[in-house]
CSV table of C-alpha atoms and ligand atoms in Angstrom, one decimal:
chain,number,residue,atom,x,y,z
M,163,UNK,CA,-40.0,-50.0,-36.6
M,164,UNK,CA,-41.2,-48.5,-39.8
M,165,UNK,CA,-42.6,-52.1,-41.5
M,166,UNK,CA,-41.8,-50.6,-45.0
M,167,UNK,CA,-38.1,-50.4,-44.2
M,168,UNK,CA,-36.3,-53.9,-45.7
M,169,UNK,CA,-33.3,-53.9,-43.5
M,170,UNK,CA,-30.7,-56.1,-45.8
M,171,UNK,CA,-27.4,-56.1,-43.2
M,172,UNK,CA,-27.6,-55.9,-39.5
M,173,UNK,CA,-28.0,-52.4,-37.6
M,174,UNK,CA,-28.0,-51.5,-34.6
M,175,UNK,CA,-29.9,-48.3,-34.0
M,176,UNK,CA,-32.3,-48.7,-30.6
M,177,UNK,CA,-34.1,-45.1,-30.3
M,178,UNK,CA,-32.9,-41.4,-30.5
M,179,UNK,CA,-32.7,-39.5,-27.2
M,180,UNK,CA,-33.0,-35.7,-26.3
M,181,UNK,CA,-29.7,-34.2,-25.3
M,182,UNK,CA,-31.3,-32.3,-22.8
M,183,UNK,CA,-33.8,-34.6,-20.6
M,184,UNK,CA,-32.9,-38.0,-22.0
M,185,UNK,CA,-36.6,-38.6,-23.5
M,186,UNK,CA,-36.5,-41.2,-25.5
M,187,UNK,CA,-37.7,-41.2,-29.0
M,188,UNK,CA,-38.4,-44.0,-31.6
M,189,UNK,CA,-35.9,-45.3,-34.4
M,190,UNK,CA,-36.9,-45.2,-37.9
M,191,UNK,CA,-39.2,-41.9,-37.7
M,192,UNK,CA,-38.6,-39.0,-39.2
M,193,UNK,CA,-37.7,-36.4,-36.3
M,194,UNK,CA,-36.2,-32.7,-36.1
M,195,UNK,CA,-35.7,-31.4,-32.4
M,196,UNK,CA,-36.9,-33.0,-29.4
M,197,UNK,CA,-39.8,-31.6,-27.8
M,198,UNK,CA,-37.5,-29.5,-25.5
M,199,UNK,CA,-36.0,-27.5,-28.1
M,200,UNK,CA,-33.0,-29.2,-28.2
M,201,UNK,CA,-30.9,-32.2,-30.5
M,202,UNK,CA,-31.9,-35.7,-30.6
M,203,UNK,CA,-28.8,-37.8,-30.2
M,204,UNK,CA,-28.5,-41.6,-32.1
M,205,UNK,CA,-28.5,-44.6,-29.5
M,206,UNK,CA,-27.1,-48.2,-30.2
M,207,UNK,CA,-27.0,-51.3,-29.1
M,208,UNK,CA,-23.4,-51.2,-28.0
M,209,UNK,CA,-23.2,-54.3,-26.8
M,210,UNK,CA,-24.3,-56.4,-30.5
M,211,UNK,CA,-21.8,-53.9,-32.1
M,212,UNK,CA,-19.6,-55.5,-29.8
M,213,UNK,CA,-20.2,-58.8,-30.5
M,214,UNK,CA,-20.4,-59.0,-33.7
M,215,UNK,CA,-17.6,-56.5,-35.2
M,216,UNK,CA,-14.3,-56.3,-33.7
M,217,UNK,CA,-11.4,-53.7,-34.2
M,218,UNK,CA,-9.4,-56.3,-36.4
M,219,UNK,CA,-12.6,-56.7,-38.7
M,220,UNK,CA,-12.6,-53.4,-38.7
M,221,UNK,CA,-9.4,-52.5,-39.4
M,222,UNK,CA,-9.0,-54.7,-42.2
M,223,UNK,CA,-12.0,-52.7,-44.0
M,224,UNK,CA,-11.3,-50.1,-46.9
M,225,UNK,CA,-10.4,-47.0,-44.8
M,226,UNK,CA,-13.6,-44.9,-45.9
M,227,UNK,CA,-15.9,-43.5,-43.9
M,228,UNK,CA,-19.2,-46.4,-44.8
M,229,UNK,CA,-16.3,-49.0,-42.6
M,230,UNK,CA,-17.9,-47.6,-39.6
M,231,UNK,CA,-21.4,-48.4,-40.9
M,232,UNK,CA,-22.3,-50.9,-37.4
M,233,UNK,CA,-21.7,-47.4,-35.7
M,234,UNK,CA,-23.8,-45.3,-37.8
M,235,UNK,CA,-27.8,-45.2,-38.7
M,236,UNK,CA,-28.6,-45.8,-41.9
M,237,UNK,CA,-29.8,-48.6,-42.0
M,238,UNK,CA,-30.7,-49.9,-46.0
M,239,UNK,CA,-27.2,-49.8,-47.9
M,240,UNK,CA,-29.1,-49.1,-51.2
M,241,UNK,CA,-30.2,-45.7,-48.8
M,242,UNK,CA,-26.2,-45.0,-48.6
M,243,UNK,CA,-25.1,-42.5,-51.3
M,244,UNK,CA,-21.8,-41.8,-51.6
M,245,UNK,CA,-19.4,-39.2,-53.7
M,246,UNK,CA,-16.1,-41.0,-52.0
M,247,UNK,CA,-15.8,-39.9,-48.7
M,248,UNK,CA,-12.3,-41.1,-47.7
M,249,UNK,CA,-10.4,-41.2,-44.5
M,250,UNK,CA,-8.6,-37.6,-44.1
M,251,UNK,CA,-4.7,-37.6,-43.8
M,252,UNK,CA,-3.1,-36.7,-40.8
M,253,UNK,CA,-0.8,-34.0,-42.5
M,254,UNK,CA,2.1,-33.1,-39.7
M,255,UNK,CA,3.5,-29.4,-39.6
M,256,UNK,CA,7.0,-28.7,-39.0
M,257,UNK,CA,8.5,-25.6,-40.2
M,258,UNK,CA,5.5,-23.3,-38.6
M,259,UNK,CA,5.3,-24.4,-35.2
M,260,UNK,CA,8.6,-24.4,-32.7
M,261,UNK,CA,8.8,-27.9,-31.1
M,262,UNK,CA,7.9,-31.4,-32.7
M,263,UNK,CA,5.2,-32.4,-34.8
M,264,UNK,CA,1.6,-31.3,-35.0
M,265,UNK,CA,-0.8,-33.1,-37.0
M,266,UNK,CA,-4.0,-31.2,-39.5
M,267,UNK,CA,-6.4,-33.5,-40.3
M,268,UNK,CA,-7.5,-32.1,-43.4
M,269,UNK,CA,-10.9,-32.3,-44.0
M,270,UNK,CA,-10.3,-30.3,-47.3
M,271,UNK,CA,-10.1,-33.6,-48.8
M,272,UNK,CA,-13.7,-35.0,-49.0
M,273,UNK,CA,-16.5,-34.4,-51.5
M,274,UNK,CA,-17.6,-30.5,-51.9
M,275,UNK,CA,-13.5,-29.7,-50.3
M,276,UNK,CA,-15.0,-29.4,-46.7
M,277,UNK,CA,-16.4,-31.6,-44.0
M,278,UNK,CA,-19.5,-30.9,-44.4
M,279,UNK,CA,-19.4,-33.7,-46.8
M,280,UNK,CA,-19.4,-36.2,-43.3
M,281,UNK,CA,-22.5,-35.2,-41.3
M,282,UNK,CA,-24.8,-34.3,-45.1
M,283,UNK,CA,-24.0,-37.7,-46.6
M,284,UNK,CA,-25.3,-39.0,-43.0
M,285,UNK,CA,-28.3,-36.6,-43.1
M,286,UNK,CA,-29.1,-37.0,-46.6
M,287,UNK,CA,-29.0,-40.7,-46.8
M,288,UNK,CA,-31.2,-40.8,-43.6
M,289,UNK,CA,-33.7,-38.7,-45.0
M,290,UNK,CA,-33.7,-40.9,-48.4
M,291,UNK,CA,-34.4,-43.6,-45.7
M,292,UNK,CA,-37.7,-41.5,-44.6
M,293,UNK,CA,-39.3,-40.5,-47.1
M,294,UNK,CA,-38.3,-36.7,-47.4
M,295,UNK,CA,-38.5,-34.9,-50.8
M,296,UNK,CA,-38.0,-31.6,-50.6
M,297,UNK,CA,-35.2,-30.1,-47.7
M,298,UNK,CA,-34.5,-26.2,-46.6
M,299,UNK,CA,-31.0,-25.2,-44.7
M,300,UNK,CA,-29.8,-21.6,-43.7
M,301,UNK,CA,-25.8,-21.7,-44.5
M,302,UNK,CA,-22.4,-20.0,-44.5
M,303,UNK,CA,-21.4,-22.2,-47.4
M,304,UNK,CA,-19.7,-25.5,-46.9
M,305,UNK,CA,-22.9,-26.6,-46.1
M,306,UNK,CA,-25.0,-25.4,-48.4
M,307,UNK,CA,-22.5,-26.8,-50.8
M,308,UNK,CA,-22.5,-30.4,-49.3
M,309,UNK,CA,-26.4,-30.7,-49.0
M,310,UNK,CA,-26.6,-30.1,-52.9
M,311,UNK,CA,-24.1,-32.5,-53.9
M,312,UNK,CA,-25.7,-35.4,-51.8
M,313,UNK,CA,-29.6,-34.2,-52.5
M,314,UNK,CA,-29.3,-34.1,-55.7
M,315,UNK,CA,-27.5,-37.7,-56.1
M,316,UNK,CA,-30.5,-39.4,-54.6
M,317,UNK,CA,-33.4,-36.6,-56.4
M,318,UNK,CA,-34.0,-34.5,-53.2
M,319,UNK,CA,-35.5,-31.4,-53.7
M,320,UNK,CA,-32.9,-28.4,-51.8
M,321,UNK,CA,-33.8,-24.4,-51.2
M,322,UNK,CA,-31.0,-22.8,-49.6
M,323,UNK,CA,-30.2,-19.7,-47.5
M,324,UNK,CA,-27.1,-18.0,-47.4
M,325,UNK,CA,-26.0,-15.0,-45.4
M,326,UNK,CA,-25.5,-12.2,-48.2
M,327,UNK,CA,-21.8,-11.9,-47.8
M,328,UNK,CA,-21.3,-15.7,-48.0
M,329,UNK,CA,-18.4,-16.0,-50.3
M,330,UNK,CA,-19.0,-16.0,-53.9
M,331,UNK,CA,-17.9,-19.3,-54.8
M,332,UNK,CA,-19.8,-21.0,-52.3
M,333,UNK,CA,-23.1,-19.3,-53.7
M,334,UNK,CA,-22.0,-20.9,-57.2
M,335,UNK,CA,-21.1,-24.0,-56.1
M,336,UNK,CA,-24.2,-24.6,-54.3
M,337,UNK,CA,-26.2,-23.5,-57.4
M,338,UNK,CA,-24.1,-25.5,-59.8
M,339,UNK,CA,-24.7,-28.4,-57.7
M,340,UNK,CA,-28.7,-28.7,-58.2
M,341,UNK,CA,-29.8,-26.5,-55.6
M,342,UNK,CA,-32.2,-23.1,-55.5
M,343,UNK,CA,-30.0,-20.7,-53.0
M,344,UNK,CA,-30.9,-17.4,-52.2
M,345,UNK,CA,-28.8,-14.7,-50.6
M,346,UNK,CA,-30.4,-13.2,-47.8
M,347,UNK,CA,-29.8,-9.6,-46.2
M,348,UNK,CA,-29.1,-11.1,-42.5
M,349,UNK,CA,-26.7,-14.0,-40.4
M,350,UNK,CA,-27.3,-17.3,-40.5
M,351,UNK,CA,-29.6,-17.5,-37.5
M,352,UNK,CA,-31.6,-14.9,-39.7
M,353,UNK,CA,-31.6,-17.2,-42.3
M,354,UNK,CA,-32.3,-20.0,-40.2
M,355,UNK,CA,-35.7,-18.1,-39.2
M,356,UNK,CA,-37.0,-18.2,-42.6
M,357,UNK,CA,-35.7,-22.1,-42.9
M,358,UNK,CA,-37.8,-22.6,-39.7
M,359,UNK,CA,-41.2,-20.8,-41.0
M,360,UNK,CA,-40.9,-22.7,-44.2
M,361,UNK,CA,-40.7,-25.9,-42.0
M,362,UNK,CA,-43.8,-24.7,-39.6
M,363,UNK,CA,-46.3,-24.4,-43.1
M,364,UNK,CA,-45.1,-27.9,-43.9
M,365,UNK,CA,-43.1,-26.8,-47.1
M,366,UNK,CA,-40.1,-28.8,-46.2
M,367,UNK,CA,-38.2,-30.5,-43.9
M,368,UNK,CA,-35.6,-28.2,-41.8
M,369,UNK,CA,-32.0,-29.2,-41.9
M,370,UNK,CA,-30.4,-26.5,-39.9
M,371,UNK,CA,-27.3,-27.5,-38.0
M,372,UNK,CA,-28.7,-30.1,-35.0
M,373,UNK,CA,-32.2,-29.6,-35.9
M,374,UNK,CA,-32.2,-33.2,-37.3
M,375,UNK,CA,-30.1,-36.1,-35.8
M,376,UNK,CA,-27.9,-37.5,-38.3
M,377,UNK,CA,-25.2,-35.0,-39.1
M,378,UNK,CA,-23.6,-35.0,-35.3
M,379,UNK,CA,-23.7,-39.4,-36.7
M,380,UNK,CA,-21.8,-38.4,-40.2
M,381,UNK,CA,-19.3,-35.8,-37.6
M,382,UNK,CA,-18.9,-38.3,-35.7
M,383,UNK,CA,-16.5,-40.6,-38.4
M,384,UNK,CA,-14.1,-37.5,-37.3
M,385,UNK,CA,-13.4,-39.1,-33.6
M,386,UNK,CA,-13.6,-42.6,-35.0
M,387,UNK,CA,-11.3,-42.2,-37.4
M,388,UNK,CA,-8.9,-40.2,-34.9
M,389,UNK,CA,-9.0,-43.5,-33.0
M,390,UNK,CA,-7.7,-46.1,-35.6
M,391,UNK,CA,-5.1,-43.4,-37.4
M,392,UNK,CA,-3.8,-42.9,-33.4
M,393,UNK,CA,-3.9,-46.9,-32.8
M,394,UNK,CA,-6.5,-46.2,-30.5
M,395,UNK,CA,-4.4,-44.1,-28.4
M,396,UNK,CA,-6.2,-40.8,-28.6
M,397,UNK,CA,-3.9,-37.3,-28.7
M,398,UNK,CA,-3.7,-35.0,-25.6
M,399,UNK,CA,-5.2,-32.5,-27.7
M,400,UNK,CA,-8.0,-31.5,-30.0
M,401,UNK,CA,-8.3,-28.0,-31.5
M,402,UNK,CA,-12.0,-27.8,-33.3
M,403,UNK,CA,-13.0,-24.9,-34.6
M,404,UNK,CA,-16.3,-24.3,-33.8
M,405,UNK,CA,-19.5,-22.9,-34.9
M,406,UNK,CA,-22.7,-25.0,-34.4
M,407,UNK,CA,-20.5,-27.3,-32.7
M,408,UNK,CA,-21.4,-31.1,-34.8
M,409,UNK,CA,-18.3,-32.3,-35.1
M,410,UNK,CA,-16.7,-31.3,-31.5
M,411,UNK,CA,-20.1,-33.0,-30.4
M,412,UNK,CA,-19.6,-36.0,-32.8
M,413,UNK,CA,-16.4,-36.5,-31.5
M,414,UNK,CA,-17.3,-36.8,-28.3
M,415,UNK,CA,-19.8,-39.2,-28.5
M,416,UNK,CA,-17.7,-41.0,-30.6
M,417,UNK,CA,-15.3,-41.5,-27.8
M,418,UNK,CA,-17.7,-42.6,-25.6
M,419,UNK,CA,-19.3,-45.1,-28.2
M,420,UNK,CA,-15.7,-46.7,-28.9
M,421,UNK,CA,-15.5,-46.9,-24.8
M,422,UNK,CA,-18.2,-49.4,-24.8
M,423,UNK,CA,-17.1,-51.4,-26.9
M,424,UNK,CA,-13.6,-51.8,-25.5
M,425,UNK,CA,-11.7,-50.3,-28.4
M,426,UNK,CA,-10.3,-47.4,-26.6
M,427,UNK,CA,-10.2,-46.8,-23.0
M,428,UNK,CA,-11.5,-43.7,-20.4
M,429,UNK,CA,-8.6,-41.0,-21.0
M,430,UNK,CA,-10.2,-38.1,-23.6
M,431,UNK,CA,-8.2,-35.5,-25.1
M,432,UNK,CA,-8.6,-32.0,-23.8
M,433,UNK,CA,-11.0,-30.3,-26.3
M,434,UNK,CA,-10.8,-26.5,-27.5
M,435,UNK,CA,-13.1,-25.3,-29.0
M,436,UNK,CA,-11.4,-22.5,-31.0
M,437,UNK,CA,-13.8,-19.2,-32.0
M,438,UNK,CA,-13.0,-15.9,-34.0
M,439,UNK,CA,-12.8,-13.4,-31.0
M,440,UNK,CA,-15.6,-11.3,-33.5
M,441,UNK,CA,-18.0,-14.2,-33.1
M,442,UNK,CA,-17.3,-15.7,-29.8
M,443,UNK,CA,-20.2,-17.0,-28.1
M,444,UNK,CA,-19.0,-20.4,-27.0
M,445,UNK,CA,-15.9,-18.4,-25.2
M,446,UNK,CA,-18.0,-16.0,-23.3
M,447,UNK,CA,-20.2,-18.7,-21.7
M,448,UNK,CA,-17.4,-20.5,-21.1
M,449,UNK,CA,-15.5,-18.0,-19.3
M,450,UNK,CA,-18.7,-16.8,-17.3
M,451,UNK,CA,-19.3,-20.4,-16.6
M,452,UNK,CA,-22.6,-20.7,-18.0
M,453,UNK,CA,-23.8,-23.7,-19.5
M,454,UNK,CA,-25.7,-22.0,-22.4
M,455,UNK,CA,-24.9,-19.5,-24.3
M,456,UNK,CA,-26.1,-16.4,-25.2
M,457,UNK,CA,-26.2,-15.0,-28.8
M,458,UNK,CA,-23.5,-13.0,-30.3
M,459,UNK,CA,-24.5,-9.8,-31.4
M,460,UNK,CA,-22.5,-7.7,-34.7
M,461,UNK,CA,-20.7,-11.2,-35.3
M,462,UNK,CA,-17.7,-10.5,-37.8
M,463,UNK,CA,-14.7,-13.3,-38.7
M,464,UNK,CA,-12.7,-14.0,-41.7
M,465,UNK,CA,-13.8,-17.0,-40.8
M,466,UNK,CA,-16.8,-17.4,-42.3
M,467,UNK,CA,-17.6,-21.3,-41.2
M,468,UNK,CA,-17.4,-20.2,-37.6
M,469,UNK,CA,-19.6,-17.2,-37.8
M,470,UNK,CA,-22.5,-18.6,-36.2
M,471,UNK,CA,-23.9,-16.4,-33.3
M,472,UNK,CA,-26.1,-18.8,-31.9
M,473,UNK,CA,-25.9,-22.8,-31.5
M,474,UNK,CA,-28.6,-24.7,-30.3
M,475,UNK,CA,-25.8,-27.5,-29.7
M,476,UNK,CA,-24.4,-24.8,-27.0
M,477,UNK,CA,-24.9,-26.3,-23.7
M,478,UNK,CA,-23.5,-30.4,-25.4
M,479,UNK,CA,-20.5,-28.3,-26.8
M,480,UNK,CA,-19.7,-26.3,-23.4
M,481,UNK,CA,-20.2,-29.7,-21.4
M,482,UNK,CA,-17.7,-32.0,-24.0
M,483,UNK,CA,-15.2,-28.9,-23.5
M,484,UNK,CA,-15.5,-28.6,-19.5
M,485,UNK,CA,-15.5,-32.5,-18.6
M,486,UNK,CA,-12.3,-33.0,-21.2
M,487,UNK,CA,-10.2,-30.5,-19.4
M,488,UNK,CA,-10.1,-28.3,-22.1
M,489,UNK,CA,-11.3,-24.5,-22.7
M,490,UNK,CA,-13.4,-22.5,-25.4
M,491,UNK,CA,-10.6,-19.8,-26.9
M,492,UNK,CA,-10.9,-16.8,-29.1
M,493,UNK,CA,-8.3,-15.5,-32.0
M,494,UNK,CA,-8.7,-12.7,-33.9
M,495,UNK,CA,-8.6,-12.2,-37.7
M,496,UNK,CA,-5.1,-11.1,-37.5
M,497,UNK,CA,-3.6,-14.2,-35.9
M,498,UNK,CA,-5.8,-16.6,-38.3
M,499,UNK,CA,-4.7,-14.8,-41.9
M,500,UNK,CA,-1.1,-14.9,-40.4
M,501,UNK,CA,-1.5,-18.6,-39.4
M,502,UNK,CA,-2.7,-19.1,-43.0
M,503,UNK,CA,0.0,-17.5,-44.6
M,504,UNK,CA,2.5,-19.7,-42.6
M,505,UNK,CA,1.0,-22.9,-43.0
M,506,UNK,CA,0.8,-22.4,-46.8
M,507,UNK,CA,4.5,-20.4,-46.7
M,508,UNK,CA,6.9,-22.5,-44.7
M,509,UNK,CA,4.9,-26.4,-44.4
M,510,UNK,CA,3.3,-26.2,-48.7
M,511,UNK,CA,-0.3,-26.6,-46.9
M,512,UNK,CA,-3.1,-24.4,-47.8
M,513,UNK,CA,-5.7,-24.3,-44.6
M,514,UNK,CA,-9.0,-22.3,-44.8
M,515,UNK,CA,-9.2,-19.4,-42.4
M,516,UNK,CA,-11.5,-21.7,-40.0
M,517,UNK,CA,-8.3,-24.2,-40.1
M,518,UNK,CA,-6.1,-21.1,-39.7
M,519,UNK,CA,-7.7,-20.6,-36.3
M,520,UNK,CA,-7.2,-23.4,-34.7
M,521,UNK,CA,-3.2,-23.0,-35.5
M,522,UNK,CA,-3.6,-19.6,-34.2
M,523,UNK,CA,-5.2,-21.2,-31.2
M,524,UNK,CA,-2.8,-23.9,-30.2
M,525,UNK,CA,0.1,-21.1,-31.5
M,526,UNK,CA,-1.1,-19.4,-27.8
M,527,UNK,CA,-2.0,-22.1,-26.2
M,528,UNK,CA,1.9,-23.3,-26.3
M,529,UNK,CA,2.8,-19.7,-25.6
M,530,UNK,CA,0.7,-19.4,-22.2
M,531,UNK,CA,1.7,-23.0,-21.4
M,532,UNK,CA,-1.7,-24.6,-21.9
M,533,UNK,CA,-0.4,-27.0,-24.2
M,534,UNK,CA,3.2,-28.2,-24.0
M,535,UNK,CA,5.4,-29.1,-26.9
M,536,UNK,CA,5.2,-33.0,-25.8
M,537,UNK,CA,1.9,-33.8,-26.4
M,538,UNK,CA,0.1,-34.7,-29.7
M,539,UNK,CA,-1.9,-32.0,-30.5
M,540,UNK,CA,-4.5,-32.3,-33.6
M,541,UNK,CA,-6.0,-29.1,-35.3
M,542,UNK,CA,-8.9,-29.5,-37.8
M,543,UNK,CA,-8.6,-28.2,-41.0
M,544,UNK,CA,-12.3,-28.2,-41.7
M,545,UNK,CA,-12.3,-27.4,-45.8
M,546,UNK,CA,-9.9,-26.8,-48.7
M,547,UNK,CA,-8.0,-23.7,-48.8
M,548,UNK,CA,-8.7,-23.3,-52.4
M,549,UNK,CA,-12.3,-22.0,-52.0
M,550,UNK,CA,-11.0,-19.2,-50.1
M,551,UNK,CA,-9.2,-15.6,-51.1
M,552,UNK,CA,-5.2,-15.6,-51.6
M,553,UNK,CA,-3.5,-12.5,-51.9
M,554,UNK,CA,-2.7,-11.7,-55.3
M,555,UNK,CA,0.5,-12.9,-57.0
M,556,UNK,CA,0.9,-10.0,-59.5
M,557,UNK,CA,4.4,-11.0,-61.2
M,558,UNK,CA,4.2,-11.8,-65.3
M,559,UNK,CA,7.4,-12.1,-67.5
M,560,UNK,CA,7.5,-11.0,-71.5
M,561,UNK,CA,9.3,-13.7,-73.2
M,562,UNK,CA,9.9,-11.5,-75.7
M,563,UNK,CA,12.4,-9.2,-73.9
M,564,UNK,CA,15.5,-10.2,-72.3
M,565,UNK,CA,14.7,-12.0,-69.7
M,566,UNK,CA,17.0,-11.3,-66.5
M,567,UNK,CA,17.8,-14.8,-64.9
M,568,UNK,CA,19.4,-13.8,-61.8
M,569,UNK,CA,16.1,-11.7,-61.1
M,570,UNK,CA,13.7,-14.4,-61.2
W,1905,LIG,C1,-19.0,-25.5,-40.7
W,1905,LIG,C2,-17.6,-25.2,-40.6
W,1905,LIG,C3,-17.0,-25.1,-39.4
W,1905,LIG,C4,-17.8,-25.3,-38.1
W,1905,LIG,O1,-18.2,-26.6,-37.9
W,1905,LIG,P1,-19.2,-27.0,-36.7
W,1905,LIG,O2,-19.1,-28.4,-36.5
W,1905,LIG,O3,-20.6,-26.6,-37.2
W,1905,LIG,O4,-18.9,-26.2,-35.5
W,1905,LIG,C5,-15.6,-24.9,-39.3
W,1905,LIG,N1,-14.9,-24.7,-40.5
W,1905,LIG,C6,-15.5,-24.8,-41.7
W,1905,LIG,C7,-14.7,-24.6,-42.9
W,1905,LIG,C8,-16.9,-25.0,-41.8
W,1905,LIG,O5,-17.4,-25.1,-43.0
C-alpha cells in the first residue's frame, strides 16, 4: 500500500494479476504489462463488496457509471474526474431487422461521442492516483480523442499517435482537446512502436490498449450495466466489435465479478466478436483454433475503430468468445455501409461503421441460423455516427422561384 495514498471511502482492490500465468502483482503501484508480456487484470475482495453493497443499494444509486465505484479501482474520489459519463440507452431496432426487437447500446452517448470515454476516465483517474505526468498512446481516434479530454481535466501531459489516414475530425478533436498528436506514415501497431520506445527512454508512461490495467476496469461498466438494464438477466447474445478487445474482455470479467457476489447467476451470453473481413485477425485464429493470434498484414476496414492488426489482449478475447459459445465473425465493408444506411434510413439511428458491423454480423448470423429471432440479441454501437462520413445530401431550393410543392 502506497502510505501517501489517503483512502477517504472504502475500496476494495487486493492486487493486479497477469492474464497469462496468474502472477500476482501489488495494488497501488504504478504498472504497464506483466513481466510475461501480457495484461494485468484488477482483483477484489469480492466477498467485502458483497457485504457491504447490495444490488438494492445499488440500484437506487444515480445510474452513472461512478455507481459501480466498490467494483472499480480508483480508490481517492477527489482522484475521480469526470465529464458525465452516463448509463447508455438500450435503443431497440425494429424496421431494419425481420423478427422482434434488437437492442444497440449506444455508446455514442458519453463524453468525446465514443466509449472510449469508459476505460480513459478509468485509466486516467488511476494514473492521477500514481503520480504520472506526462502519457503517450498510438490511436485510431476515439481514443486518442478520449485520453485528451480526461488528461487534460486533471493537467496530464498527452503526445499522441495516429495512423495517417485516421479520420480528419478525430485528429482535430484530439488537438482541440489539449493534446500534441502527430500523424504517422504507418498502423497503429506502427504507431504503437514509437509509443513503446518513448516509454523504454523513460519519456512517458505507455497507454496503449492493455498495456496498463485500468481501461479493461472503465470497459468493464459495459457488462455491469448490461446486468441492471436486463434485471440481471443477461441476453443470449452479445455482438462486440472488436479490435484490441477491452471491452469484450471487460465484459467478461464483469460477469464473472457480478457471479461472486450473487447478483447474476452462471448462464453467459454467447459472445461474437464481430471484425471487418479486411482486418480480421481475431477470426482467423479462431477458425484455426489457435489461441493467439497472429498479426494481420495490409489491414483495410471502413471501420476504422476495428482496424487493429495485432492485440496483445488476443489469447483473453479468443478464450471469453470460446467458453461463451460464441464465434469470432468477419463482414466486409459492403455489408457494414449498408447496415449503416439502414439503421439511420428505416429505425432514425445513426451507428458508426464499427456499430454498423456488428448489425451486419448478427444480419448473418440470423440468416445461417446462429442466432434465432427469439433471443435478445445486443449489438454495441461503440461511438456517435456523427464523427463519421454521410453521403452527401445535395438538394437546395431558391425561394425566389416558384417553388413546386408536389416535388418536394
Ligand atoms: C476502439 C473502438 C472499437 C474497438 O474496441 P476494443 O474494445 O478496443 O476492441 C470499436 N468501435 C469503435 C468506434 C472504437 O472507437
Amino acid at each position: 500500500m502506497n502510505p501517501n495514498l489517503t483512502i477517504d471511502r472504502p475500496t476494495f482492490v487486493t492486487h493486479l494479476e497477469c492474464s497469462l500465468t496468474g502472477e500476482r502483482y501489488e495494488a497501488d503501484r504504478l504498472h504497464g504489462l506483466s513481466r510475461a508480456g501480457r495484461p494485468l487484470l484488477v482483483r477484489y475482495d469480492l466477498a467485502r463488496v458483497q457485504a457491504s453493497l447490495s444490488r438494492e443499494a445499488l440500484t437506487a444509486r444515480p445510474t452513472d457509471l461512478w455507481r459501480w465505484r466498490e467494483l472499480l479501482p480508483v480508490r481517492r474520489t477527489d482522484d475521480i474526474v469526470s465529464l458525465g459519463e452516463i448509463e447508455t440507452p438500450l435503443v431497440p431496432l425494429r424496421r431494419c431487422v425481420d423478427g422482434p426487437d434488437v437492442w444497440v447500446k449506444d455508446e455514442g452517448r458519453l463524453p468525446t461521442g465514443s466509449f472510449k470515454a469508459r476505460g480513459l476516465v478509468m485509466a486516467v483517474a488511476m494514473a492521477k492516483e500514481l503520480g504520472v505526468t506526462r502519457i503517450a498512446m498510438p490511436t485510431n481516434g476515439n481514443a486518442g480523442a478520449a485520453l485528451a479530454a480526461y488528461a487534460t481535466r486533471v493537467g496530464i501531459e498527452t503526445i499522441v499517435f495516429c495512423p495517417e489516414d485516421t479520420p480528419e475530425v478525430n485528429v482535430r478533436e484530439i488537438a482541440m482537446q489539449g493534446a500534441r498528436v502527430w500523424r504517422v506514415n504507418g498502423l497503429i501497431d506502427d504507431c504503437g512502436a514509437i509509443v513503446g520506445k518513448g516509454a523504454a527512454e523513460g519519456r512517458w508512461f505507455d497507454f496503449s490498449t492493455l498495456k496498463e490495467p485500468y481501461r479493461i476496469e472503465g470497459k468493464k461498466t459495459m457488462g455491469l450495466e448490461l446486468a441492471a438494464q436486463f434485471g440481471w438477466h443477461l441476453p443470449d447474445a452479445i455482438f462486440y466489435p472488436t479490435g484490441g478487445g477491452t471491452g469484450l474482455i471487460g465484459m467478461w470479467k464483469a460477469f464473472d465479478e457480478l457471479e461472486a457476489l450473487g447478483w447474476i447467476g452462471s448462464k453467459r451470453p454467447r459472445m461474437y466478436a464481430v471484425q471487418a473481413s479486411g482486418c480480421a485477425p481475431i477470426v482467423r485464429a479462431f477458425e484455426a483454433g489457435e489461441e493467439h493470434a497472429e498479426r494481420w498484414e495490409d489491414a483495410h476496414t471502413v471501420a476504422a475503430g476495428i482496424r487493429v492488426p495485432r492485440a496483445v489482449g488476443d489469447f483473453l478475447i479468443l478464450r471469453a468468445v470460446r467458453a461463451s459459445g460464441g464465434k469470432a465473425v468477419g463482414v466486409g465493408d459492403p455489408a457494414i455501409l449498408k447496415a449503416v444506411d439502414d439503421a439511420a434510413r428505416k429505425d432514425g439511428l445513426l451507428l458508426c461503421p464499427e456499430g454498423g458491423a456488428t448489425l451486419a454480423a448478427y444480419r448473418d448470423a440470423l440468416r445461417t441460423g446462429e442466432v434465432d429471432e427469439e433471443e435478445r440479441v445486443v449489438l454495441f454501437n461503440c461511438a456517435t455516427g456523427l464523427k463519421y462520413p454521410m453521403p452527401e445530401a445535395p438538394r437546395t431550393l431558391d425561394r425566389h422561384g416558384v417553388i413546386d410543392f408536389d416535388a418536394l
